[in-house]
GROMACS .gro file of C-alpha atoms in nm:
model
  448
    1UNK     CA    1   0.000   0.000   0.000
    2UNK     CA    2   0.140   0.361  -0.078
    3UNK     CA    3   0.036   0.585   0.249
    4UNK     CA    4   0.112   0.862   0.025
    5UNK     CA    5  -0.219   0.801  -0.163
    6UNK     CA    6  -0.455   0.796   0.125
    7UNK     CA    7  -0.416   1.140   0.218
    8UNK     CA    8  -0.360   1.329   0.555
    9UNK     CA    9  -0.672   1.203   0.772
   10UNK     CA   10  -0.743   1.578   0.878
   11UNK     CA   11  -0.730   1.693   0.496
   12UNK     CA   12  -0.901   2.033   0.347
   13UNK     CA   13  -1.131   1.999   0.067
   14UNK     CA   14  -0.917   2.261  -0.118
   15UNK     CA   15  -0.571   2.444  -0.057
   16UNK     CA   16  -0.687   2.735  -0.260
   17UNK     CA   17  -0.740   2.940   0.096
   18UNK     CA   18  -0.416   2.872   0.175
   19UNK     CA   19  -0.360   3.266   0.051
   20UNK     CA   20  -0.276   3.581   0.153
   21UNK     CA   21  -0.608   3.786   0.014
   22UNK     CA   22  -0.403   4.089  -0.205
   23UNK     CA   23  -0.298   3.753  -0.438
   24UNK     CA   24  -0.692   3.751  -0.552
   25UNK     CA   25  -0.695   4.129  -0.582
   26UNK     CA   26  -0.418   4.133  -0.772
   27UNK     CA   27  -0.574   3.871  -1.015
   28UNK     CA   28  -0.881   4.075  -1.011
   29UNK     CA   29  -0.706   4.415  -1.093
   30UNK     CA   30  -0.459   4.217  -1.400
   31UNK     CA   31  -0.785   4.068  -1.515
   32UNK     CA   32  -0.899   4.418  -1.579
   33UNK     CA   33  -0.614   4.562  -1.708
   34UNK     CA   34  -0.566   4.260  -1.956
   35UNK     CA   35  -0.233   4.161  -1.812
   36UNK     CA   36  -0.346   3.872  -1.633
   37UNK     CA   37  -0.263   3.632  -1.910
   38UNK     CA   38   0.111   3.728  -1.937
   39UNK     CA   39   0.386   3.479  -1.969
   40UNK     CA   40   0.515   3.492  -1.652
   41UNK     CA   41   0.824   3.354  -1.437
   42UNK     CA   42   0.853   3.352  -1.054
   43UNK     CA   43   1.100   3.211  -0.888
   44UNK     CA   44   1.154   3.116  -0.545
   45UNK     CA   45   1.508   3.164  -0.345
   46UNK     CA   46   1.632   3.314   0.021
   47UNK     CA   47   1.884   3.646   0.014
   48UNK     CA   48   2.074   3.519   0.336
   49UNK     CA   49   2.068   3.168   0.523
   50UNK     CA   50   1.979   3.210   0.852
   51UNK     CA   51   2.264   3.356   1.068
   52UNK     CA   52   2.519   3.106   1.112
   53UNK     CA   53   2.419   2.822   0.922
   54UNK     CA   54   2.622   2.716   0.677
   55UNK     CA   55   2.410   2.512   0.421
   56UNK     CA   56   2.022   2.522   0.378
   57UNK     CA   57   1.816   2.224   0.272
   58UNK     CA   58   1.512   2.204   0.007
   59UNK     CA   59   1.222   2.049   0.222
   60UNK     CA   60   0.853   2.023   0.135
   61UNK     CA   61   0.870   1.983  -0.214
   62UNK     CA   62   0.666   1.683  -0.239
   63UNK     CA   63   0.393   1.910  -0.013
   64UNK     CA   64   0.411   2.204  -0.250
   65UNK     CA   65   0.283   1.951  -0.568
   66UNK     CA   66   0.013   1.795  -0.372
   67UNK     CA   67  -0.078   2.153  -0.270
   68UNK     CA   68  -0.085   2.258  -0.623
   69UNK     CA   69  -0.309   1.996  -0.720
   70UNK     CA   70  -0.526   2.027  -0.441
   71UNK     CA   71  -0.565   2.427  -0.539
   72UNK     CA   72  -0.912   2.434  -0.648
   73UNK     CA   73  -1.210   2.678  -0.611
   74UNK     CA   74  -1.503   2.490  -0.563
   75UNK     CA   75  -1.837   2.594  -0.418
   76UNK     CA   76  -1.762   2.646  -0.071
   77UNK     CA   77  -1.457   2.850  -0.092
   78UNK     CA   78  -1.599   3.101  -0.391
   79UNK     CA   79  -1.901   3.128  -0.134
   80UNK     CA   80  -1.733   3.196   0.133
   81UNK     CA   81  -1.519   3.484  -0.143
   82UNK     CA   82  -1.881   3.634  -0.242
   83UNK     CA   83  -1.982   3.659   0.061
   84UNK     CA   84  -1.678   3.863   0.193
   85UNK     CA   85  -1.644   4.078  -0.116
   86UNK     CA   86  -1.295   3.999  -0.151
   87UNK     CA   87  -1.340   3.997  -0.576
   88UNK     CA   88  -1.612   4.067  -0.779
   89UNK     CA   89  -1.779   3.843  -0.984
   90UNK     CA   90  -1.605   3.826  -1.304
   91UNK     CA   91  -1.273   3.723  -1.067
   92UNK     CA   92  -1.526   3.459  -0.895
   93UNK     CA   93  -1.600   3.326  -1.286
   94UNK     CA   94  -1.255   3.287  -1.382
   95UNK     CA   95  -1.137   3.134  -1.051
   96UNK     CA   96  -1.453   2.837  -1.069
   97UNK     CA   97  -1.216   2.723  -1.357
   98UNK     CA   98  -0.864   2.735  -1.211
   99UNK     CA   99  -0.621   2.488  -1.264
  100UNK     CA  100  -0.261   2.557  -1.280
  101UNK     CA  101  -0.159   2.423  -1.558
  102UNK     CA  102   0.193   2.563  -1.604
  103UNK     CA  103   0.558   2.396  -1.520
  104UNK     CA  104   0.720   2.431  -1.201
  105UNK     CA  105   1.113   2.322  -1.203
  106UNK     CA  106   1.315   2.320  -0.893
  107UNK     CA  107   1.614   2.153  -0.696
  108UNK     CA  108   1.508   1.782  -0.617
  109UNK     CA  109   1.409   1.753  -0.233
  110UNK     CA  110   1.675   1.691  -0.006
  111UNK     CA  111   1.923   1.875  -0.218
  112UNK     CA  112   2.102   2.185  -0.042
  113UNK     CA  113   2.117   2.526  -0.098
  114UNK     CA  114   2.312   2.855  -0.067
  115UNK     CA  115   2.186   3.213  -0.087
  116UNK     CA  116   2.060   3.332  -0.401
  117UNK     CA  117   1.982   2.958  -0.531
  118UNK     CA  118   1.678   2.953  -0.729
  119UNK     CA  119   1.457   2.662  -0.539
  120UNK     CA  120   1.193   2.665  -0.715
  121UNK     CA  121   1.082   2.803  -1.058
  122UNK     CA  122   0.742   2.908  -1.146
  123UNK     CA  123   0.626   2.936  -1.518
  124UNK     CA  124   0.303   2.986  -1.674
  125UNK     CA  125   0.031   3.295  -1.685
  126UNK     CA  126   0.065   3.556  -1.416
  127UNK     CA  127  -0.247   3.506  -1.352
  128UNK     CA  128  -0.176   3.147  -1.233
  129UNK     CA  129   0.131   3.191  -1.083
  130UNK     CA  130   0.088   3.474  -0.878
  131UNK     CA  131  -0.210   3.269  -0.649
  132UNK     CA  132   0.015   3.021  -0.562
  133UNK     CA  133   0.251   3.255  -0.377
  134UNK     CA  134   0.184   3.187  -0.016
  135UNK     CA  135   0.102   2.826  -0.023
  136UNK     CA  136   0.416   2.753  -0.172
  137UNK     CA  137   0.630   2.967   0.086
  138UNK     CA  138   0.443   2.882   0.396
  139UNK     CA  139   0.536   2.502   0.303
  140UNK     CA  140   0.900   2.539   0.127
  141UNK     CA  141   0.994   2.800   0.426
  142UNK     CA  142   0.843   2.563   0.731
  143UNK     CA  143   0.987   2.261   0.623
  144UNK     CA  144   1.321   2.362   0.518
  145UNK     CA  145   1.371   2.517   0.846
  146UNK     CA  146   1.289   2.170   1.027
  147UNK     CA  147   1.468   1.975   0.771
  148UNK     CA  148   1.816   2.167   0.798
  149UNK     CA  149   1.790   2.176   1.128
  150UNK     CA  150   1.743   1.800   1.133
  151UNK     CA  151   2.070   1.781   0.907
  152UNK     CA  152   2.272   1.970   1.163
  153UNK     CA  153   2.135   1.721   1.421
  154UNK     CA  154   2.210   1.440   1.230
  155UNK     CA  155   2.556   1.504   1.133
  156UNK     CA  156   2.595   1.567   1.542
  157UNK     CA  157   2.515   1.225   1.588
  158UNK     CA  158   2.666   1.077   1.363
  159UNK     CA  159   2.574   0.732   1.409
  160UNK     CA  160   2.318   0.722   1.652
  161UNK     CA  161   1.925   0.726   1.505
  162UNK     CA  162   1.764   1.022   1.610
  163UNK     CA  163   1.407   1.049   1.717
  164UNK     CA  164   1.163   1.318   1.637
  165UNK     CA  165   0.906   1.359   1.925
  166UNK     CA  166   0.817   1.734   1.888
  167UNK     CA  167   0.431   1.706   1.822
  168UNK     CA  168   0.303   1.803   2.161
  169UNK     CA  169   0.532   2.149   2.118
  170UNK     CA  170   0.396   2.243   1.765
  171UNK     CA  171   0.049   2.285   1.572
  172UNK     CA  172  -0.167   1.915   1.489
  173UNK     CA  173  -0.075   1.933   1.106
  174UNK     CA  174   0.258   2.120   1.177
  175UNK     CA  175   0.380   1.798   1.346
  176UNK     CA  176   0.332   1.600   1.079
  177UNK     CA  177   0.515   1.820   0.847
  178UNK     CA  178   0.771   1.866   1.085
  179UNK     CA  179   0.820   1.455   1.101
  180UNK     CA  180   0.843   1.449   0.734
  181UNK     CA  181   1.097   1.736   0.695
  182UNK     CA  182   1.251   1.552   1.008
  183UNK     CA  183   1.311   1.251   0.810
  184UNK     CA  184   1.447   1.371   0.509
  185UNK     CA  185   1.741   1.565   0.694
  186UNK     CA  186   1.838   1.214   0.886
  187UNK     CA  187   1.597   1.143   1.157
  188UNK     CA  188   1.518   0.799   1.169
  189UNK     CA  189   1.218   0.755   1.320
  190UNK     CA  190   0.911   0.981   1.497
  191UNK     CA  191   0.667   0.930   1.775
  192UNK     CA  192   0.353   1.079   1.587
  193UNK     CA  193   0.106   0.849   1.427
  194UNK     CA  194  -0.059   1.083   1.164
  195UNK     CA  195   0.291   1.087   1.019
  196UNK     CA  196   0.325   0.708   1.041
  197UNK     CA  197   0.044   0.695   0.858
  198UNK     CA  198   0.047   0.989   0.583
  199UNK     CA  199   0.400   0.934   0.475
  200UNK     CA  200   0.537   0.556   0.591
  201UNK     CA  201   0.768   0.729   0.849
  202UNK     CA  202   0.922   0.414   1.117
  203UNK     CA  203   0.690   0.520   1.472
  204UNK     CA  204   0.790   0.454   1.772
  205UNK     CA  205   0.710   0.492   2.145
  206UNK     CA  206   0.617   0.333   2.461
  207UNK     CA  207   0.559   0.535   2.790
  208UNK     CA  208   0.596   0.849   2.981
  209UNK     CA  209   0.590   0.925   3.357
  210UNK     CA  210   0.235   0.876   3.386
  211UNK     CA  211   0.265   0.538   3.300
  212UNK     CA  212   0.469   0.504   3.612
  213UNK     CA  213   0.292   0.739   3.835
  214UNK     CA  214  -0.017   0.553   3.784
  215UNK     CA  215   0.066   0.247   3.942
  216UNK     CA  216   0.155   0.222   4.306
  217UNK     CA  217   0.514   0.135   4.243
  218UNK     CA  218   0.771   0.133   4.005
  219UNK     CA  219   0.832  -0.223   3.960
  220UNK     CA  220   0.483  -0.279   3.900
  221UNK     CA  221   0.494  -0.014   3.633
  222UNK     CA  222   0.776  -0.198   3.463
  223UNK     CA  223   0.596  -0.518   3.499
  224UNK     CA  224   0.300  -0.426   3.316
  225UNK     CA  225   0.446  -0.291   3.082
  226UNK     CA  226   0.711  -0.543   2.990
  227UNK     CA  227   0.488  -0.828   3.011
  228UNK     CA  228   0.262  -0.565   2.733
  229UNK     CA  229   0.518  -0.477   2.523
  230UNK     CA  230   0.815  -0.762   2.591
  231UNK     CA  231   1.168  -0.739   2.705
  232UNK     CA  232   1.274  -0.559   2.424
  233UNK     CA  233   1.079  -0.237   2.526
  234UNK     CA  234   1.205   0.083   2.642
  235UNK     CA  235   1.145   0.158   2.983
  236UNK     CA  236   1.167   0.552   3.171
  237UNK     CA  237   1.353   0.535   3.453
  238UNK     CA  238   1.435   0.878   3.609
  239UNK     CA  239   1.093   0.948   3.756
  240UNK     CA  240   1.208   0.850   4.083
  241UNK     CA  241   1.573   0.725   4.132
  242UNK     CA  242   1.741   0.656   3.864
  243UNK     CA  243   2.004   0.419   4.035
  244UNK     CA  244   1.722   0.237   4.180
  245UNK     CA  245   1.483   0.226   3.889
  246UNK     CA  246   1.786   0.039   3.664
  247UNK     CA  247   1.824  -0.223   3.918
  248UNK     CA  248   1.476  -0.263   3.931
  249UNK     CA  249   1.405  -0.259   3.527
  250UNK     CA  250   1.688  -0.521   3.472
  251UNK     CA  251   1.543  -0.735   3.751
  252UNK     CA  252   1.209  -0.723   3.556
  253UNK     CA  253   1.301  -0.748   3.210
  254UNK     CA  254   1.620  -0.950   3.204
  255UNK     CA  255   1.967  -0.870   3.089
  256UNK     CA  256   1.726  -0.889   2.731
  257UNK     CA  257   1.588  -0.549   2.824
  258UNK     CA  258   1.586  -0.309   2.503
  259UNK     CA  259   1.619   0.004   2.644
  260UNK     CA  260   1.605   0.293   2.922
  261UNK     CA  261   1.512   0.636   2.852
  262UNK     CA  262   1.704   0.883   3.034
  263UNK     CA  263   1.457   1.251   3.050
  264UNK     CA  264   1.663   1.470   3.303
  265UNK     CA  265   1.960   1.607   3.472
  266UNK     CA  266   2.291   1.599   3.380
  267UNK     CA  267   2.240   1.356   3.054
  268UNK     CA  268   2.637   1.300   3.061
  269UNK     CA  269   2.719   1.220   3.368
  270UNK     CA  270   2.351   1.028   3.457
  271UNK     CA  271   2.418   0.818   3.094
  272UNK     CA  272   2.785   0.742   3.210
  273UNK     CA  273   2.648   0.644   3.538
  274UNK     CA  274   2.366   0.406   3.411
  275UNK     CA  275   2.548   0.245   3.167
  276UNK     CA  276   2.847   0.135   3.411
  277UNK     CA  277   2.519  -0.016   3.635
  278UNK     CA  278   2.386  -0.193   3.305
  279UNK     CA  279   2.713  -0.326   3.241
  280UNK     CA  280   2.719  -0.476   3.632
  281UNK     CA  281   2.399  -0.631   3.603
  282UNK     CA  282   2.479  -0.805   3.309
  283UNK     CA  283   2.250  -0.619   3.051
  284UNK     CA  284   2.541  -0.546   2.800
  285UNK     CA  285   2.304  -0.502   2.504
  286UNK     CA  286   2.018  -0.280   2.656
  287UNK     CA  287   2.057   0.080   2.515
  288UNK     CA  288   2.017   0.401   2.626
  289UNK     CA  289   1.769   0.697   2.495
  290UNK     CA  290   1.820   1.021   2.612
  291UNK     CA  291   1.550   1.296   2.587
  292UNK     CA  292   1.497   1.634   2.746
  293UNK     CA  293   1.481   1.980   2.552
  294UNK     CA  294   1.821   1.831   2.332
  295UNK     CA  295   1.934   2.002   2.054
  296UNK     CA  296   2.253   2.013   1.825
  297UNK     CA  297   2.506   2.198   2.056
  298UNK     CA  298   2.340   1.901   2.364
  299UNK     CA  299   2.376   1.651   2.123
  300UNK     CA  300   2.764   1.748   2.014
  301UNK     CA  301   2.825   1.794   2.348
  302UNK     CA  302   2.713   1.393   2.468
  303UNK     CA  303   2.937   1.238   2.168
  304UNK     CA  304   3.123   1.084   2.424
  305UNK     CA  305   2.838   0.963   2.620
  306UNK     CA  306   2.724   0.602   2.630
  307UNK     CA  307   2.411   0.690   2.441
  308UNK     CA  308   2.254   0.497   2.207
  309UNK     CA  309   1.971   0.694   2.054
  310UNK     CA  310   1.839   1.062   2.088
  311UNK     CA  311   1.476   1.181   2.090
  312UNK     CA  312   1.402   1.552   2.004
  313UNK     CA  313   1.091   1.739   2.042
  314UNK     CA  314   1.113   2.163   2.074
  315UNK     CA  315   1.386   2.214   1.919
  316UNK     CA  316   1.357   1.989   1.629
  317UNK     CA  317   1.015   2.162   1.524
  318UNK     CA  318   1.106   2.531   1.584
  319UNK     CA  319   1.380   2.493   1.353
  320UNK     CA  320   1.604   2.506   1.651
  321UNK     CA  321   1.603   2.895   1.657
  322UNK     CA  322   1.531   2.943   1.335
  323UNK     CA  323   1.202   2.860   1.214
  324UNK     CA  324   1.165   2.995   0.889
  325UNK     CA  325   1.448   3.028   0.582
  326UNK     CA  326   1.302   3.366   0.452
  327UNK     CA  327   1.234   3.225   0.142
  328UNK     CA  328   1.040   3.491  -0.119
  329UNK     CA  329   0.843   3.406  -0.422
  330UNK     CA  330   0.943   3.721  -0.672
  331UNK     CA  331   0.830   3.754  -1.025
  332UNK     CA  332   1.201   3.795  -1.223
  333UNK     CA  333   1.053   3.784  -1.619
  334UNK     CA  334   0.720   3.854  -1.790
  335UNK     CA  335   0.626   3.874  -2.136
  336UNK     CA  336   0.577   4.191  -2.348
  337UNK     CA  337   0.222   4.150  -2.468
  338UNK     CA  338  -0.028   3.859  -2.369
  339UNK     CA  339   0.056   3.715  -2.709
  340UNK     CA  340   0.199   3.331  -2.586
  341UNK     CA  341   0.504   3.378  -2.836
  342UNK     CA  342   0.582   3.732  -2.714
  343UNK     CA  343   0.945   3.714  -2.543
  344UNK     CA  344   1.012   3.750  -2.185
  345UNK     CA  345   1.210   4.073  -2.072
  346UNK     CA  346   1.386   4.021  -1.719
  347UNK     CA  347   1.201   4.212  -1.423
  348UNK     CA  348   1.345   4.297  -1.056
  349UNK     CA  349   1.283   4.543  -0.762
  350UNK     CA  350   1.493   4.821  -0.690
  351UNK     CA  351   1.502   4.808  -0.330
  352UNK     CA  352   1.743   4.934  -0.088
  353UNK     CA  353   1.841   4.805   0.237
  354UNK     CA  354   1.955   4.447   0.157
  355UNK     CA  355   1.576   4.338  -0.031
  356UNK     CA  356   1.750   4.367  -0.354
  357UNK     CA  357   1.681   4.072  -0.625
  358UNK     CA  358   1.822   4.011  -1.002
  359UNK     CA  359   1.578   3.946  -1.291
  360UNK     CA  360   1.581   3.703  -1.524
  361UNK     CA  361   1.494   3.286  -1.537
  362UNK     CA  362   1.793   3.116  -1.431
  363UNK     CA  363   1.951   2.824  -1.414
  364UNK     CA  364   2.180   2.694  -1.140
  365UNK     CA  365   2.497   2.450  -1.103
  366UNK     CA  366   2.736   2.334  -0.844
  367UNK     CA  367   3.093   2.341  -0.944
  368UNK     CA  368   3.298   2.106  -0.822
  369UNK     CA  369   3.654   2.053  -0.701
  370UNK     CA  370   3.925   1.821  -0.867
  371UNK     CA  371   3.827   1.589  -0.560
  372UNK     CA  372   3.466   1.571  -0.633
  373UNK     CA  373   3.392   1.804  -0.381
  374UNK     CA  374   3.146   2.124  -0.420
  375UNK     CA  375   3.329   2.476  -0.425
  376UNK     CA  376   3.093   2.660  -0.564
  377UNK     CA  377   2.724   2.732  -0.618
  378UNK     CA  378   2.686   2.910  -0.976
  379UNK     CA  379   2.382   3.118  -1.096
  380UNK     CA  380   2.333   3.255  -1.461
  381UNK     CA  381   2.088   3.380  -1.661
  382UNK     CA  382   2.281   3.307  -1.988
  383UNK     CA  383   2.452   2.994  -2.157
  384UNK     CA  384   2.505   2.760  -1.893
  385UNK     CA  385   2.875   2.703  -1.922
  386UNK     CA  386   3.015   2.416  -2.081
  387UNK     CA  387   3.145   2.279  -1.773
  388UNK     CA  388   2.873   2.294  -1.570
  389UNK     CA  389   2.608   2.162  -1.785
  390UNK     CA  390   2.627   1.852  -1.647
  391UNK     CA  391   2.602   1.961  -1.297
  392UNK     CA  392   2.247   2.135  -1.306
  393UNK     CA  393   2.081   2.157  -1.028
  394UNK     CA  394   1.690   2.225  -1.123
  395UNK     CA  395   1.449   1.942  -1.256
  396UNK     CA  396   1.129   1.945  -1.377
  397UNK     CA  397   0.882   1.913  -1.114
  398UNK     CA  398   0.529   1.975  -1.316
  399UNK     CA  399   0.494   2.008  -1.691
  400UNK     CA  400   0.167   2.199  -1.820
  401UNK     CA  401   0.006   2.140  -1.504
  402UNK     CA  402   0.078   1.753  -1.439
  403UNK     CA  403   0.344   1.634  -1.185
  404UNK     CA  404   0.607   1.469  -1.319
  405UNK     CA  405   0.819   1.402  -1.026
  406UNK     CA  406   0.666   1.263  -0.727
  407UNK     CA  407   0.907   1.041  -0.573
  408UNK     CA  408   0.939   0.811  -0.256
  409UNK     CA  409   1.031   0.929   0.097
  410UNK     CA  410   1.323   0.688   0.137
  411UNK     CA  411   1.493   0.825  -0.209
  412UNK     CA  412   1.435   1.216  -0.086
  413UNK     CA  413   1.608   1.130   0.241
  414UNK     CA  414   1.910   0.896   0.076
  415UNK     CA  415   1.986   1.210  -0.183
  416UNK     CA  416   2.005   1.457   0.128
  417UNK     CA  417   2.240   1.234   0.282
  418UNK     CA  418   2.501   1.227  -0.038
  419UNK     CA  419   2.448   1.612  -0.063
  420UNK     CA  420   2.550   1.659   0.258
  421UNK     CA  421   2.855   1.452   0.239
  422UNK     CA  422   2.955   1.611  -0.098
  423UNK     CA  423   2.997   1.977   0.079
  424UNK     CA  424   3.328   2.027   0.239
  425UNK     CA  425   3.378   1.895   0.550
  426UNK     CA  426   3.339   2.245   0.745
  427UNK     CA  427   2.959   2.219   0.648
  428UNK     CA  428   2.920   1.984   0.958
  429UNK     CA  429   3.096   2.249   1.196
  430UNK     CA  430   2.844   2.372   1.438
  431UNK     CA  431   2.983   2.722   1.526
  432UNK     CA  432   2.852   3.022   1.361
  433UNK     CA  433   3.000   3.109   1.006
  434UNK     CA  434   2.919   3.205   0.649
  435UNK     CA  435   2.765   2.943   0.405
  436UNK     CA  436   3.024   2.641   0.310
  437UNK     CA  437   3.062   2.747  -0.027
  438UNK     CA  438   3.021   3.092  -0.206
  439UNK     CA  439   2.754   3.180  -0.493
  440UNK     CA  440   2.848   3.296  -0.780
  441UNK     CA  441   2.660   3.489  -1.062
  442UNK     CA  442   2.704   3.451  -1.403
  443UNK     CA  443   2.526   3.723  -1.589
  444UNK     CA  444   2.352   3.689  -1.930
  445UNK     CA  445   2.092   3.737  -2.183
  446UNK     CA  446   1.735   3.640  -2.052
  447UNK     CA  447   1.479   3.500  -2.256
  448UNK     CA  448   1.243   3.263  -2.334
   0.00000   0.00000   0.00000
């Protein structure tokens, strides 16, 4: 069974409200004017990655073409537009037939990024472009900002899976975004269902304080749930003594007990400590989860720990500080005339104070260095050089409307990994410093 056909079981009818409302005035002011059904290009990119990072990664892709599908004005939403005024009725007509039915290119999920990279390229009428503004940032900028925060926890772990666990600190259909995004920059498993279930993502899980609160000791606690769940379970055993709650889960379960989960104090010295006691009572192979507001910097600093796994909750889904990639969705060319033929002239805001943005369609590559690894991230809106040809970075996404590159989880997830591991090494570097490589831009004749 694909769990990527059933659809999320708390879907909308429609994304098409998914908008910021001057989208459908503009429409209804170009429709007007006779402009609306200019060849247009919009393109999607960030100016700056967020301060410190040195790599961003493309998350929510696979969202933003099920989005685009899914943008449809059907009965309810134009009533709910007529009844609010927000466009008059000749806008209502013309939207009652929307489907975008342009192309989209744009760098395969999982891919990274650098300032300036063009993410995503939107082509088709203005008309159709322009509405799907918002949906498209509010899902590229969320989930990028989860999944590169993921990386960074990821390549702090290095070998140890990494548990996302952050639904309780984030909106219902945020979490399962969040998991998704979590999964693709190296997270190995999460703890929410509707994820489990919408996407194929590994669950896991087994029980929290309450579990032992509620009964009237510990070892009855452990009991019930061992003889539930088996030996291999995980069991939580710092709501008491920790000392005493190890001793009393290996007692329980056997030497063949799975796990502990560690969810306070000083993770470093308590995992040291409980994993000297496992080793005494003869439970060798039983691991040990630690949890508790981690992040990368907590992670880093416990690679010397006797840990086994990580779970990550806050953090994780606020983008660890940074939870958006201020990613912007600017028209850069549009035609002369309506006429479908008529050639496309580059177009860009003059803006001071650092909201500057260059016109044109472009194209992007990633040089390389004689060792295979990338140096640089190059941007042109000419001839791509001979060189780089090979080494483009955009595919197409949707042709005249249809998608053309849905793609499994597994495969999004794999290619982040390799992209990762092809930046120089200093990408994995958690201290604050410019992006791993520099972008470079090749200027050049825009067209069609």
């Amino acid at each position: 069974m694909d769990t990527a056909d059933l659809g999320l079981p708390v879907d909308v009818p429609s994304t098409a409200l998914f908008t910021d409302q001057y989208e459908l005035t503009m429409l209804q002011a170009a429709l007007r004017a006779g402009t609306a059904g200019r060849r247009s290009v919009f393109e999607v990119f960030t100016r700056r990655l967020p301060h410190g990072r040195r790599y961003g990664v493309v998350a929510g892709t696979g969202r933003v073409l099920d989005a685009v599908e899914n943008f449809r004005f059907d009965a309810g939403v134009l009533g709910f537009l007529r009844e609010r005024q927000i466009v008059d009725e000749e806008t209502l007509q013309w939207l009652s037939g929307y489907r975008f039915g342009g192309d989209i290119w744009g760098y395969p999920e999982g891919e990274v990024y650098f300032p300036g990279s063009p993410l995503m390229r939107v082509e088709g009428t203005f008309a159709e472009c322009v509405l799907l503004e918002t949906v498209i940032l509010s899902i590229l900028n969320h989930d990028s900002a989860i999944a590169a925060a993921a990386s960074r926890m990821a390549s702090a772990a290095g070998r140890r899976p990494l548990i996302e666990m952050g639904a309780r600190r984030t909106h219902e259909l945020s979490a399962v975004a969040a998991a998704r995004a979590a999964y693709i920059g190296g997270f190995a498993t999460t703890s929410d269902l509707a994820a489990g279930f919408r996407y194929g993502i590994p669950t896991v899980g087994t029980s929290a304080h309450a579990f032992t609160l509620l009964h009237d000791c510990e070892r009855d606690a452990f009991r019930a749930q061992v003889d539930s769940l088996g030996r291999g379970t995980t069991l939580l055993v710092d709501t008491y003594d920790v000392a005493e709650a190890v001793r009393t889960a290996v007692e329980v379960a056997g030497p063949e007990l799975g796990a502990v989960r560690i969810d306070s104090g000083d993770l470093l010295l308590v995992a040291h400590r409980v994993r000297q006691q496992l080793d005494e009572l003869g439970a060798v192979d039983t691991k040990i989860v630690v949890t508790s507001d981690l992040d990368e910097y907590a992670i880093a600093s416990l690679a010397a720990a006797p840990v086994d796994a990580y779970g990550v909750g806050t953090q994780l889904v606020t983008g660890s500080g940074h939870p958006t990639c201020s990613m912007v969705y600017k028209l850069v060319a549009r035609a002369e005339s309506g006429d479908p033929q008529a050639p496309l002239m580059p177009v860009a805001k003059r803006s001071t104070g650092g909201k500057t943005s260059i016109g044109g369609r472009k194209w992007a590559a990633r040089r390389l260095d004689a060792d295979g690894v990338a140096e640089t991230e190059v941007i042109g809106t000419g001839p791509v050089p001979a060189d780089l040809v090979d080494r483009q970075l955009l595919v197409e996404l949707v042709k005249g409307g249809e998608v053309v590159a849905r793609e499994p989880l597994d495969v999004v997830r794999d290619r982040h990994a390799a992209a990762r591991a092809n930046l120089p090494l200093s990408a994995t570097q958690l201290s604050r410093g410019e992006p791993v490589i520099p972008t470079e831009y090749v200027p050049g004749r825009s067209g069609s």
